[in-house]
mmCIF file of C-alpha atoms in Angstrom:
data_model
loop_
_atom_site.group_PDB
_atom_site.id
_atom_site.type_symbol
_atom_site.label_atom_id
_atom_site.label_comp_id
_atom_site.label_asym_id
_atom_site.label_seq_id
_atom_site.Cartn_x
_atom_site.Cartn_y
_atom_site.Cartn_z
ATOM 1 C CA ASP B 779 -12.229 -15.508 -9.889
ATOM 2 C CA ALA B 780 -11.745 -15.906 -6.199
ATOM 3 C CA LYS B 781 -12.921 -12.808 -4.299
ATOM 4 C CA THR B 782 -11.454 -10.963 -1.367
ATOM 5 C CA THR B 783 -13.236 -9.021 1.369
ATOM 6 C CA GLN B 784 -11.617 -6.128 3.196
ATOM 7 C CA PRO B 785 -12.902 -3.491 5.619
ATOM 8 C CA ASN B 786 -13.638 -0.175 3.960
ATOM 9 C CA SER B 787 -11.414 1.853 6.266
ATOM 10 C CA MET B 788 -9.051 1.716 9.217
ATOM 11 C CA GLU B 789 -7.409 4.344 11.346
ATOM 12 C CA SER B 790 -4.121 4.247 13.157
ATOM 13 C CA ASN B 791 -1.858 6.492 15.127
ATOM 14 C CA GLU B 792 1.592 7.311 13.860
ATOM 15 C CA GLU B 793 4.308 4.826 14.917
ATOM 16 C CA GLU B 794 1.733 2.235 15.964
ATOM 17 C CA PRO B 795 1.221 -1.078 14.124
ATOM 18 C CA VAL B 796 -1.594 -1.493 11.628
ATOM 19 C CA HIS B 797 -3.177 -4.875 10.984
ATOM 20 C CA LEU B 798 -5.176 -5.025 7.771
ATOM 21 C CA PRO B 799 -7.379 -8.122 7.439
ATOM 22 C CA CYS B 800 -8.425 -9.800 4.223
ATOM 23 C CA ASN B 801 -10.835 -12.692 3.822
ATOM 24 C CA HIS B 802 -10.533 -14.987 0.823
ATOM 25 C CA SER B 803 -12.572 -18.031 1.710
ATOM 26 C CA THR B 804 -12.766 -19.312 -1.894
ATOM 27 C CA ILE B 805 -9.000 -19.243 -2.468
ATOM 28 C CA SER B 806 -7.605 -22.134 -4.466
ATOM 29 C CA GLY B 807 -4.348 -23.967 -3.889
ATOM 30 C CA THR B 808 -2.500 -22.136 -6.630
ATOM 31 C CA ASP B 809 -3.638 -18.590 -5.737
ATOM 32 C CA TYR B 810 -0.967 -16.214 -4.571
ATOM 33 C CA ILE B 811 -2.015 -13.494 -2.113
ATOM 34 C CA HIS B 812 -0.790 -10.085 -3.196
ATOM 35 C CA TRP B 813 -1.047 -6.700 -1.496
ATOM 36 C CA TYR B 814 -0.781 -3.415 -3.310
ATOM 37 C CA ARG B 815 -1.294 0.100 -2.053
ATOM 38 C CA GLN B 816 -2.213 3.308 -3.798
ATOM 39 C CA LEU B 817 -1.105 6.578 -2.379
ATOM 40 C CA PRO B 818 -3.089 9.699 -3.260
ATOM 41 C CA SER B 819 -2.554 10.740 -6.869
ATOM 42 C CA GLN B 820 -0.234 7.845 -7.605
ATOM 43 C CA GLY B 821 -0.350 4.501 -9.346
ATOM 44 C CA PRO B 822 -0.693 1.289 -7.320
ATOM 45 C CA GLU B 823 2.493 0.071 -5.692
ATOM 46 C CA TYR B 824 3.398 -3.507 -4.847
ATOM 47 C CA VAL B 825 3.716 -4.211 -1.129
ATOM 48 C CA ILE B 826 4.140 -7.935 -0.576
ATOM 49 C CA HIS B 827 2.929 -11.347 -1.642
ATOM 50 C CA GLY B 828 2.826 -14.904 -0.339
ATOM 51 C CA LEU B 829 1.500 -18.377 -1.021
ATOM 52 C CA THR B 830 1.398 -20.339 2.226
ATOM 53 C CA SER B 831 4.061 -19.128 4.607
ATOM 54 C CA ASN B 832 4.274 -15.805 6.374
ATOM 55 C CA VAL B 833 6.443 -13.271 4.558
ATOM 56 C CA ASN B 834 8.431 -10.230 5.587
ATOM 57 C CA ASN B 835 9.976 -7.470 3.557
ATOM 58 C CA ARG B 836 11.156 -3.948 4.184
ATOM 59 C CA MET B 837 7.660 -2.528 3.806
ATOM 60 C CA ALA B 838 5.475 -4.950 5.715
ATOM 61 C CA SER B 839 4.720 -8.451 6.917
ATOM 62 C CA LEU B 840 2.115 -10.817 5.584
ATOM 63 C CA ALA B 841 0.561 -13.332 7.932
ATOM 64 C CA ILE B 842 -1.373 -16.122 6.164
ATOM 65 C CA ALA B 843 -3.836 -18.290 8.059
ATOM 66 C CA GLU B 844 -3.109 -22.001 8.083
ATOM 67 C CA ASP B 845 -6.207 -22.768 5.993
ATOM 68 C CA ARG B 846 -5.320 -19.808 3.715
ATOM 69 C CA LYS B 847 -8.861 -18.455 3.903
ATOM 70 C CA SER B 848 -7.649 -15.202 5.372
ATOM 71 C CA SER B 849 -4.503 -13.101 5.652
ATOM 72 C CA THR B 850 -3.324 -9.984 7.456
ATOM 73 C CA LEU B 851 -1.012 -7.274 6.213
ATOM 74 C CA ILE B 852 0.991 -5.804 9.051
ATOM 75 C CA LEU B 853 2.581 -2.389 8.912
ATOM 76 C CA HIS B 854 4.836 -2.452 11.933
ATOM 77 C CA ARG B 855 5.130 1.276 12.586
ATOM 78 C CA ALA B 856 2.717 3.393 10.616
ATOM 79 C CA THR B 857 3.934 6.713 9.289
ATOM 80 C CA LEU B 858 1.994 9.495 7.653
ATOM 81 C CA ARG B 859 3.374 8.261 4.339
ATOM 82 C CA ASP B 860 1.543 4.955 4.821
ATOM 83 C CA ALA B 861 -1.837 6.655 4.414
ATOM 84 C CA ALA B 862 -3.218 4.980 1.299
ATOM 85 C CA VAL B 863 -5.759 2.546 -0.075
ATOM 86 C CA TYR B 864 -4.550 -1.024 0.459
ATOM 87 C CA TYR B 865 -5.702 -3.785 -1.874
ATOM 88 C CA CYS B 866 -5.671 -7.503 -1.169
ATOM 89 C CA ILE B 867 -5.651 -9.487 -4.409
ATOM 90 C CA LEU B 868 -5.471 -13.136 -5.416
ATOM 91 C CA ARG B 869 -3.413 -14.104 -8.442
ATOM 92 C CA ARG B 870 -3.579 -17.519 -10.115
ATOM 93 C CA GLY B 871 -1.167 -17.285 -13.023
ATOM 94 C CA ASP B 872 -3.551 -15.567 -15.344
ATOM 95 C CA TYR B 873 -2.993 -12.276 -16.923
ATOM 96 C CA LYS B 874 -4.554 -9.704 -14.695
ATOM 97 C CA LEU B 875 -4.958 -8.248 -11.253
ATOM 98 C CA SER B 876 -8.537 -7.775 -10.117
ATOM 99 C CA PHE B 877 -8.699 -4.889 -7.684
ATOM 100 C CA GLY B 878 -11.603 -4.557 -5.259
ATOM 101 C CA ALA B 879 -12.460 -1.426 -3.295
ATOM 102 C CA GLY B 880 -9.583 -1.895 -0.831
ATOM 103 C CA THR B 881 -9.125 -0.524 2.682
ATOM 104 C CA THR B 882 -8.497 3.162 3.133
ATOM 105 C CA VAL B 883 -5.903 3.628 5.852
ATOM 106 C CA THR B 884 -5.763 6.920 7.733
ATOM 107 C CA VAL B 885 -2.759 7.657 9.943
ATOM 108 C CA ARG B 886 -3.147 10.240 12.689
ATOM 109 C CA ALA B 887 -0.118 12.272 13.710
ATOM 110 C CA GLU K 265 15.972 3.750 -12.263
ATOM 111 C CA ALA K 266 13.495 0.978 -13.077
ATOM 112 C CA GLN K 267 10.209 2.557 -14.029
ATOM 113 C CA VAL K 268 7.087 2.688 -16.150
ATOM 114 C CA THR K 269 6.473 6.043 -17.782
ATOM 115 C CA GLN K 270 3.292 7.374 -19.316
ATOM 116 C CA ASN K 271 2.627 10.397 -21.458
ATOM 117 C CA PRO K 272 0.825 12.668 -21.310
ATOM 118 C CA ARG K 273 -0.002 12.828 -17.616
ATOM 119 C CA TYR K 274 -3.047 14.999 -18.223
ATOM 120 C CA LEU K 275 -5.109 15.353 -21.375
ATOM 121 C CA ILE K 276 -8.301 17.192 -22.195
ATOM 122 C CA THR K 277 -9.767 16.439 -25.598
ATOM 123 C CA VAL K 278 -13.048 16.492 -27.497
ATOM 124 C CA THR K 279 -15.293 13.700 -28.640
ATOM 125 C CA GLY K 280 -14.056 11.923 -31.735
ATOM 126 C CA LYS K 281 -10.511 13.281 -31.830
ATOM 127 C CA LYS K 282 -8.119 10.346 -32.008
ATOM 128 C CA LEU K 283 -5.489 10.187 -29.295
ATOM 129 C CA THR K 284 -2.655 7.978 -28.119
ATOM 130 C CA VAL K 285 -1.361 7.536 -24.598
ATOM 131 C CA THR K 286 2.165 6.200 -24.588
ATOM 132 C CA CYS K 287 3.594 3.708 -22.089
ATOM 133 C CA SER K 288 7.192 2.650 -21.812
ATOM 134 C CA GLN K 289 9.117 0.427 -19.394
ATOM 135 C CA ASN K 290 12.861 0.021 -19.001
ATOM 136 C CA MET K 291 12.900 -3.314 -17.174
ATOM 137 C CA ASN K 292 12.786 -5.668 -20.163
ATOM 138 C CA HIS K 293 9.437 -6.946 -18.964
ATOM 139 C CA GLU K 294 7.463 -9.321 -21.165
ATOM 140 C CA TYR K 295 4.050 -8.532 -19.748
ATOM 141 C CA MET K 296 2.345 -5.133 -20.020
ATOM 142 C CA SER K 297 -1.231 -4.025 -19.440
ATOM 143 C CA TRP K 298 -3.548 -1.064 -19.347
ATOM 144 C CA TYR K 299 -6.096 -0.317 -16.616
ATOM 145 C CA ARG K 300 -8.649 2.383 -16.080
ATOM 146 C CA GLN K 301 -9.730 3.566 -12.650
ATOM 147 C CA ASP K 302 -13.119 5.071 -12.014
ATOM 148 C CA PRO K 303 -14.740 6.062 -8.718
ATOM 149 C CA GLY K 304 -16.722 3.203 -7.260
ATOM 150 C CA LEU K 305 -15.526 0.760 -9.948
ATOM 151 C CA GLY K 306 -11.915 0.301 -8.924
ATOM 152 C CA LEU K 307 -9.226 -0.651 -11.394
ATOM 153 C CA ARG K 308 -10.361 -2.540 -14.473
ATOM 154 C CA GLN K 309 -8.118 -4.038 -17.100
ATOM 155 C CA ILE K 310 -8.507 -2.806 -20.677
ATOM 156 C CA TYR K 311 -5.899 -4.764 -22.642
ATOM 157 C CA TYR K 312 -2.803 -6.770 -21.888
ATOM 158 C CA SER K 313 0.173 -8.080 -23.778
ATOM 159 C CA MET K 314 2.229 -11.126 -22.912
ATOM 160 C CA ASN K 315 5.012 -10.279 -25.375
ATOM 161 C CA VAL K 316 5.813 -8.506 -28.620
ATOM 162 C CA GLU K 317 2.982 -8.783 -31.139
ATOM 163 C CA VAL K 318 0.804 -10.649 -28.596
ATOM 164 C CA THR K 319 -2.122 -8.666 -27.194
ATOM 165 C CA ASP K 320 -5.487 -9.624 -25.788
ATOM 166 C CA LYS K 321 -8.627 -8.051 -24.353
ATOM 167 C CA GLY K 322 -9.138 -7.442 -20.676
ATOM 168 C CA ASP K 323 -12.440 -6.712 -18.977
ATOM 169 C CA VAL K 324 -13.320 -3.409 -20.693
ATOM 170 C CA PRO K 325 -11.707 -3.283 -24.180
ATOM 171 C CA GLU K 326 -14.510 -1.533 -26.079
ATOM 172 C CA GLY K 327 -13.374 1.719 -27.663
ATOM 173 C CA TYR K 328 -9.647 1.047 -27.197
ATOM 174 C CA LYS K 329 -6.824 -0.345 -29.291
ATOM 175 C CA VAL K 330 -3.300 -1.302 -28.377
ATOM 176 C CA SER K 331 -0.166 -2.419 -30.141
ATOM 177 C CA ARG K 332 3.087 -4.038 -29.021
ATOM 178 C CA LYS K 333 5.675 -3.653 -31.707
ATOM 179 C CA GLU K 334 8.578 -3.320 -29.301
ATOM 180 C CA LYS K 335 9.050 -4.945 -25.935
ATOM 181 C CA ARG K 336 9.384 -1.678 -24.050
ATOM 182 C CA ASN K 337 6.372 0.187 -25.492
ATOM 183 C CA PHE K 338 2.666 -0.443 -25.211
ATOM 184 C CA PRO K 339 0.591 2.528 -26.449
ATOM 185 C CA LEU K 340 -3.120 2.861 -25.784
ATOM 186 C CA ILE K 341 -5.097 4.240 -28.700
ATOM 187 C CA LEU K 342 -8.542 5.816 -28.569
ATOM 188 C CA GLU K 343 -9.695 6.056 -32.184
ATOM 189 C CA SER K 344 -12.842 8.055 -31.426
ATOM 190 C CA PRO K 345 -12.921 9.058 -27.771
ATOM 191 C CA SER K 346 -16.257 9.525 -26.046
ATOM 192 C CA PRO K 347 -17.119 11.174 -22.714
ATOM 193 C CA ASN K 348 -17.545 7.779 -21.020
ATOM 194 C CA GLN K 349 -13.825 7.233 -21.549
ATOM 195 C CA THR K 350 -13.039 10.067 -19.180
ATOM 196 C CA SER K 351 -11.001 8.274 -16.567
ATOM 197 C CA LEU K 352 -7.632 7.761 -14.907
ATOM 198 C CA TYR K 353 -5.495 5.354 -16.893
ATOM 199 C CA PHE K 354 -2.591 3.260 -15.637
ATOM 200 C CA CYS K 355 -0.053 1.238 -17.551
ATOM 201 C CA ALA K 356 1.670 -1.614 -15.760
ATOM 202 C CA SER K 357 4.347 -4.163 -16.490
ATOM 203 C CA SER K 358 5.770 -7.300 -14.924
ATOM 204 C CA LEU K 359 8.547 -9.722 -15.752
ATOM 205 C CA ASP K 360 6.061 -12.244 -17.113
ATOM 206 C CA ARG K 361 2.559 -13.513 -16.346
ATOM 207 C CA GLY K 362 3.655 -15.590 -13.354
ATOM 208 C CA PRO K 363 1.392 -15.163 -10.297
ATOM 209 C CA TYR K 364 4.378 -14.498 -8.057
ATOM 210 C CA ASN K 365 5.536 -11.480 -10.029
ATOM 211 C CA GLU K 366 4.830 -7.955 -8.909
ATOM 212 C CA GLN K 367 3.377 -5.472 -11.329
ATOM 213 C CA PHE K 368 4.975 -2.045 -11.699
ATOM 214 C CA PHE K 369 2.556 0.764 -12.395
ATOM 215 C CA GLY K 370 3.055 4.043 -14.155
ATOM 216 C CA PRO K 371 2.064 7.377 -12.624
ATOM 217 C CA GLY K 372 -1.246 7.545 -14.456
ATOM 218 C CA THR K 373 -2.824 9.616 -17.218
ATOM 219 C CA ARG K 374 -5.919 11.628 -16.389
ATOM 220 C CA LEU K 375 -8.050 11.901 -19.509
ATOM 221 C CA THR K 376 -11.061 14.140 -19.913
ATOM 222 C CA VAL K 377 -13.209 13.818 -23.020
ATOM 223 C CA LEU K 378 -15.593 16.730 -23.588
#
């Protein structure tokens, strides 16, 4: 399975943008890049996914490098409710999600 | 409301006493799976099901059983629980196994085996 590398933690101030990097240098052409987050005491929650082009939804934006070896999840205006562990995951059309350690995001009021 | 539900949410039991954790989804999803989450080990898949009567092992299936008799339900069975199965368990579902589909997770079941 292709692996992803994320920083262990990041801090942000409330209402400021947060840029979460993810390296996936062994990504294959058919791998989709997914982001999930897990709030304290909750199950993981889907955030966004993409294949080649940048993607936007109501929660976040996903910027994918041209060579697809890295991507960045962008939370445009962090709120206290965005404090969570964020996971960057590659999916190929198999049956599972392989979660790494993720990035713990702390938002300061 | 589209959701995945799990019951019970918390369970304390003793070694060897059979238990079942139920999982149900109301989205007519074909694909369902079970994960366990342990500190330092992240989320690991136990079993998955691609449709009714079709189940297969994930990364850590030992000590667990599953069944998929109906599309909406995917119970996790521990025939003889042991303390190393103390963990936080999540059920998830998605429309199908396509890599572009999001998975919906339940709220989790915290199991303690004494």
